Amino acid sequence: ALRNLARNKLYAGINIVGLAVGFAVAMLIALYVRHETSYDAWLPNSDRTYMLVTTSAQPGGEVKKYRGAPGDVARAMALELPAIQSLARLARAKKPIRHGDIEGIERTFFWADPNVFELLQLPALHGDLSTALNQPDSVVITRKMARKYFGKDNPIGETLEVNRTIPLKVTAVLKDLPSNTNLDTEVIASGQSAASSLTYIDTHAPCSACFDADTEVYLRLKPGATIDGLIDPMLASLGVHRHSAVAYANAEGVRYGFELVPLRQLHTRPDLAAYLKPIANPTILYAMAAIGFLIVVAASINFINLMTARAGRRATEVGIRKVAGAGRRDLMSQFVGESTLYVTLSAILALAMAELALPSLEAFMNAQIEFDWWRRPALIATIAGLILSVGLLAGAYPAFVMSSFRPASVLKAGGLPVSGAIPLRQVLVVLQFAILIALTIATFVVSLQTDYARKDGMRLDTDQVLMADSIASYADMPDKTSCGAAFRDAVTRLPGVLDAACSDGWTDGFQDSNFSAILEKGTVVQVSYFSVDFGFFEMYGVKPVAGRLFSRGHSSDAVFIDDRAQAVFQAPIVINETAVRAFGFPSAAEAIGKSVTFDWGRPQKGPSTIIGVVPDIALDAIHTVIAPQIYCVNLKDHGVLHVKLNGRDIPETLDAIQRLWAKLGPPVPLRLAFMNEWLQRYYLDVIRQSQLFTAFAGVALFIAGLGLFGLSAFTAERRTKEIGIRKAMGANRFDIMKLLLWQFAKPVLWANLIAWPVAWYLMNRWLHGFAAHVELRLWIFIAATAVALTIALATVSIHAFRVATARPVTALRYE
């Protein structure tokens, strides 16, 4: 085996490297899938831990789900449902935190019940978590936060200030949580604090129409208990206590309910809105696993093709060995052993490649991934099984067919042609290129969908748009927020600023406000509400479809609503095109001047008049269906300042904005973020999919090209004498090139019969998982075929040209 490897260095290198690359990529894909499906499995008792999810069934049949629950349901559930062993609440809040001169806005701040660490047994670095939150002024932080604010790992006993007014004493430090967790908790303060939203919930009367999407309720069942039949008593107990809107059908027909989602499944539930971590789509994970399998198949096809091709050159060797006394079993062992040896070398090289590439994968995913294959018997068994399977398949032809040759026939003919293996190789090459073309089509589609999500789907000009917000409340200090008139006007006058306008938390997790619109005929439609500023649409390049936009020339366009839940909502509004259809207007023009009444859950009076219609705008158009949207200028809700920059001297402009804030704003930090960067983080899952598919297609191209390079070299060698005769009979270089190139172009063209329908079916299903998506066009399939054909012809043209330019006399003397 080693002598044969040394004699055929080129083919052995192609075989081993090609198979190793395929194995290595499959290992990395397996690590990626394992990471995405192992969220929170490391937590003790995670198999009995659930999150309480609220559902709302709309009158039209649409069901919305929220990763949160009314915060006042917990006590009733814990008291009346014996199947629950423990229950705790985590209330998300965005808070400014300070220690000394270091201050920042933390979006991973939570108020929590004192027993939260009994339920979620997070790893402690310092301190006792069982008592860490017993005092109202206590806080637990991660090591990352400890180093950020205190510069050390153990700041127990020291103080953090929240809102610059609330001192909290650090009582414990958590280890930094692993990347495969749904919990993005880094600062956990005692829910018993007077400033806690949990304290507010516990001390105020229950509200039957209140819903807090920021309060997460976790529960653990007793051993042996199941969630079967648990929802009905849960709803019944809450119905008796009337603690919340759950199990409550309001006047508009919206019915609320519960769902218990296992903690381990939260990451793979696209129907649940995520906060800071992108959700993994199970369909995509299955697709990734399938792609890893297909890449192994493609690499194995290369290996088998070259092994069977080279076996035909060893017919004389087989005859001589038989004459020397070798039996058929000896020859079968030899050929299978050789191929298994090559596969083993490939597997060892693949493990090394995967180890070397793992840091890049971790950086790409921003995750920590363990590749402890030596401690995983299942993985070792899988690799061993793969080695034996591929080795047996590759050695099957020479082992079972060539070992049966009669020595006299072989030695008399000086070797036998391996014609029986040629159809098999052609089928395998077709299958390989079908995989390649399908992956290339998938890459094009995913890339187009990603671009659509980040650009075309929003229908907004987000280039050079900066967002600025702070924790300050407009209602409390209207002139001291990022949307205060003094600060906004000062920013607008800066040299690097083209325009500025305010809005509510439009981009803050897409947690838009939903309420009921009552039309003139009494029809009720669920709509989303956004508050924008004068010039907001104009700054983003949005033009009205009908009517007009908000204008400072119309003083009645702006309103100030103190408490949306009780106030009179009567203001001019702009609606989107989806709202036009939902409201039943024949056209956008027909909607202008019509009146709509909005129900906030309290008595209201006075309709709102539609003054304009804009195109559908949604930052999340590809994940969620665009809802009917209404826009108004409600000054109370403004908290985010959108600044359009001219693209020049950006660092100087950002510094000038911060200096203005230090001069005109309150003593809290101002957070700055570019819209495009924010969208990049939000669409991280789609962007990663696009990049992964591109990488996979590149690997498939490399493997296919490597295999064709080996096959073309073998073909050129095998047909040298034939080509010499053809040239002696009058064939020119072009004829020879055409002959050889067409031989390898045919499998690519036949592969389309498999690749096109399969790729169309799979990508069509994938695209329909998005609310808005690109269309599958014929040019995508043609382009993928062109790429594959170009790779194939470019690969084999090297050997084709070398053979076509050889002198006939040299070719005829070759054998």
Short mmCIF file of C-alpha atoms in Angstrom, two decimals, residues 505-705:
data_model
loop_
_atom_site.label_atom_id
_atom_site.label_comp_id
_atom_site.label_asym_id
_atom_site.label_seq_id
_atom_site.Cartn_x
_atom_site.Cartn_y
_atom_site.Cartn_z
CA GLY A 505 -38.62 52.89 20.30
CA TRP A 506 -39.24 51.91 16.70
CA THR A 507 -36.11 49.80 16.41
CA ASP A 508 -35.86 48.62 20.01
CA GLY A 509 -36.56 44.93 19.51
CA PHE A 510 -39.57 45.62 17.28
CA GLN A 511 -41.80 45.70 20.35
CA ASP A 512 -44.40 47.84 18.67
CA SER A 513 -47.72 48.74 20.34
CA ASN A 514 -50.78 46.82 19.22
CA PHE A 515 -54.35 47.92 19.75
CA SER A 516 -57.74 47.95 18.10
CA ALA A 517 -58.94 50.27 15.36
CA ILE A 518 -62.71 50.68 15.16
CA LEU A 519 -63.92 51.74 11.75
CA GLU A 520 -66.99 53.84 10.97
CA LYS A 521 -69.02 50.68 10.25
CA GLY A 522 -68.04 49.15 13.61
CA THR A 523 -65.46 46.74 12.14
CA VAL A 524 -62.50 46.09 14.45
CA VAL A 525 -58.95 45.67 13.07
CA GLN A 526 -55.80 44.97 15.10
CA VAL A 527 -53.11 47.51 14.15
CA SER A 528 -49.56 48.45 15.12
CA TYR A 529 -48.84 51.95 16.38
CA PHE A 530 -45.71 54.03 15.86
CA SER A 531 -45.01 57.59 16.89
CA VAL A 532 -42.79 59.56 14.51
CA ASP A 533 -41.61 63.14 14.16
CA PHE A 534 -42.07 65.85 11.56
CA GLY A 535 -39.69 65.11 8.69
CA PHE A 536 -39.18 61.49 9.76
CA PHE A 537 -40.50 59.97 6.53
CA GLU A 538 -38.73 62.54 4.40
CA MET A 539 -35.38 61.78 6.07
CA TYR A 540 -35.72 58.09 5.20
CA GLY A 541 -36.78 58.83 1.64
CA VAL A 542 -40.40 57.68 2.08
CA LYS A 543 -42.92 59.42 -0.17
CA PRO A 544 -46.70 59.34 0.36
CA VAL A 545 -48.78 57.07 -1.86
CA ALA A 546 -51.75 59.37 -1.28
CA GLY A 547 -52.49 62.44 0.83
CA ARG A 548 -49.73 64.23 2.73
CA LEU A 549 -47.17 63.59 5.46
CA PHE A 550 -46.96 65.30 8.85
CA SER A 551 -46.01 68.95 8.64
CA ARG A 552 -45.12 71.62 11.17
CA GLY A 553 -47.29 73.91 9.07
CA HIS A 554 -50.31 72.05 10.50
CA SER A 555 -50.24 72.69 14.24
CA SER A 556 -52.89 70.04 14.90
CA ASP A 557 -50.64 67.26 13.54
CA ALA A 558 -48.77 66.95 16.87
CA VAL A 559 -50.31 65.68 20.10
CA PHE A 560 -49.06 64.93 23.63
CA ILE A 561 -50.77 61.94 25.24
CA ASP A 562 -49.93 61.60 28.92
CA ASP A 563 -51.11 58.03 29.47
CA ARG A 564 -52.00 56.02 26.43
CA ALA A 565 -54.04 53.53 28.45
CA GLN A 566 -56.51 56.21 29.57
CA ALA A 567 -56.12 59.18 27.27
CA VAL A 568 -58.23 60.46 24.45
CA PHE A 569 -56.53 59.48 21.23
CA GLN A 570 -57.59 62.04 18.67
CA ALA A 571 -54.89 63.01 16.21
CA PRO A 572 -54.26 63.09 12.48
CA ILE A 573 -52.73 59.80 11.39
CA VAL A 574 -50.82 58.34 8.46
CA ILE A 575 -51.43 54.67 7.61
CA ASN A 576 -49.62 52.12 5.45
CA GLU A 577 -50.94 50.32 2.38
CA THR A 578 -51.67 47.15 4.35
CA ALA A 579 -53.94 49.20 6.63
CA VAL A 580 -55.76 50.55 3.58
CA ARG A 581 -56.64 46.99 2.58
CA ALA A 582 -57.42 45.91 6.15
CA PHE A 583 -59.75 48.87 6.65
CA GLY A 584 -61.59 47.97 3.45
CA PHE A 585 -60.88 51.14 1.47
CA PRO A 586 -60.95 50.67 -2.33
CA SER A 587 -57.69 52.59 -2.77
CA ALA A 588 -55.20 54.74 -0.92
CA ALA A 589 -56.82 57.88 -2.29
CA GLU A 590 -60.21 56.77 -0.98
CA ALA A 591 -58.79 56.46 2.56
CA ILE A 592 -57.80 60.13 2.79
CA GLY A 593 -60.17 62.04 5.04
CA LYS A 594 -61.79 58.96 6.55
CA SER A 595 -62.04 58.53 10.33
CA VAL A 596 -60.86 55.72 12.58
CA THR A 597 -61.40 55.36 16.35
CA PHE A 598 -58.78 53.65 18.50
CA ASP A 599 -59.46 51.64 21.65
CA TRP A 600 -56.81 51.73 24.38
CA GLY A 601 -58.83 49.56 26.76
CA ARG A 602 -60.50 52.59 28.35
CA PRO A 603 -63.39 54.83 27.27
CA GLN A 604 -62.29 57.14 24.49
CA LYS A 605 -63.90 59.80 22.37
CA GLY A 606 -63.18 61.47 19.11
CA PRO A 607 -62.04 59.81 15.88
CA SER A 608 -58.67 60.23 14.19
CA THR A 609 -58.55 61.40 10.60
CA ILE A 610 -56.37 59.76 7.96
CA ILE A 611 -54.27 62.43 6.27
CA GLY A 612 -51.86 60.26 4.29
CA VAL A 613 -50.88 56.79 3.12
CA VAL A 614 -47.26 55.56 2.91
CA PRO A 615 -45.80 52.35 1.47
CA ASP A 616 -45.47 49.33 3.77
CA ILE A 617 -42.43 49.86 5.98
CA ALA A 618 -41.09 47.13 8.24
CA LEU A 619 -37.61 46.57 9.58
CA ASP A 620 -38.60 42.94 10.11
CA ALA A 621 -40.50 42.34 6.90
CA ILE A 622 -38.86 38.99 6.20
CA HIS A 623 -39.64 37.39 9.59
CA THR A 624 -43.12 38.72 10.31
CA VAL A 625 -46.06 39.58 8.12
CA ILE A 626 -46.40 43.33 7.67
CA ALA A 627 -49.26 44.43 9.89
CA PRO A 628 -51.66 47.34 9.40
CA GLN A 629 -49.68 50.28 10.77
CA ILE A 630 -50.73 53.75 11.87
CA TYR A 631 -48.35 56.63 12.51
CA CYS A 632 -48.90 59.79 14.51
CA VAL A 633 -46.81 62.56 16.03
CA ASN A 634 -47.14 61.80 19.76
CA LEU A 635 -44.45 63.88 21.46
CA LYS A 636 -44.69 61.89 24.68
CA ASP A 637 -43.49 58.72 23.01
CA HIS A 638 -40.39 60.14 21.33
CA GLY A 639 -37.15 58.69 22.66
CA VAL A 640 -34.92 57.88 19.70
CA LEU A 641 -33.23 60.58 17.63
CA HIS A 642 -32.46 59.61 14.01
CA VAL A 643 -29.63 61.65 12.50
CA LYS A 644 -28.80 61.68 8.79
CA LEU A 645 -25.07 62.28 8.30
CA ASN A 646 -23.34 63.54 5.18
CA GLY A 647 -20.75 60.74 5.34
CA ARG A 648 -17.77 63.05 5.81
CA ASP A 649 -15.83 63.62 9.04
CA ILE A 650 -17.96 61.04 10.85
CA PRO A 651 -15.69 60.66 13.94
CA GLU A 652 -15.67 64.43 14.43
CA THR A 653 -19.46 64.57 14.08
CA LEU A 654 -19.95 61.78 16.64
CA ASP A 655 -17.66 63.58 19.10
CA ALA A 656 -19.59 66.82 18.56
CA ILE A 657 -22.90 65.03 19.31
CA GLN A 658 -21.50 63.61 22.54
CA ARG A 659 -20.21 67.05 23.58
CA LEU A 660 -23.66 68.54 22.92
CA TRP A 661 -25.24 65.83 25.05
CA ALA A 662 -22.83 66.49 27.92
CA LYS A 663 -23.82 70.18 27.71
CA LEU A 664 -27.58 69.95 27.08
CA GLY A 665 -28.62 66.49 28.28
CA PRO A 666 -29.12 64.97 31.73
CA PRO A 667 -26.23 63.16 33.47
CA VAL A 668 -26.95 59.79 31.85
CA PRO A 669 -25.10 58.15 28.95
CA LEU A 670 -26.13 58.71 25.35
CA ARG A 671 -26.09 55.57 23.22
CA LEU A 672 -25.12 55.97 19.55
CA ALA A 673 -25.55 53.28 16.91
CA PHE A 674 -25.70 53.34 13.13
CA MET A 675 -28.88 51.95 11.67
CA ASN A 676 -26.98 49.66 9.28
CA GLU A 677 -24.91 48.22 12.14
CA TRP A 678 -28.04 47.66 14.16
CA LEU A 679 -29.71 45.88 11.24
CA GLN A 680 -26.54 43.83 10.78
CA ARG A 681 -26.92 42.53 14.34
CA TYR A 682 -30.65 41.94 14.03
CA TYR A 683 -30.34 40.00 10.78
CA LEU A 684 -27.31 38.12 12.04
CA ASP A 685 -29.05 34.77 11.58
CA VAL A 686 -29.85 35.46 7.92
CA ILE A 687 -26.38 36.91 7.27
CA ARG A 688 -24.70 33.89 8.83
CA GLN A 689 -26.83 31.56 6.72
CA SER A 690 -25.76 33.40 3.59
CA GLN A 691 -22.09 33.27 4.53
CA LEU A 692 -22.28 29.60 5.52
CA PHE A 693 -23.98 28.63 2.27
CA THR A 694 -21.33 30.54 0.36
CA ALA A 695 -18.57 28.74 2.25
CA PHE A 696 -20.23 25.37 1.67
CA ALA A 697 -20.63 26.05 -2.04
CA GLY A 698 -16.96 27.05 -2.16
CA VAL A 699 -15.95 23.79 -0.50
CA ALA A 700 -18.13 21.81 -2.90
CA LEU A 701 -16.53 23.65 -5.84
CA PHE A 702 -13.08 22.86 -4.49
CA ILE A 703 -13.87 19.19 -3.99
CA ALA A 704 -15.50 18.86 -7.41
CA GLY A 705 -12.61 20.66 -9.08
#
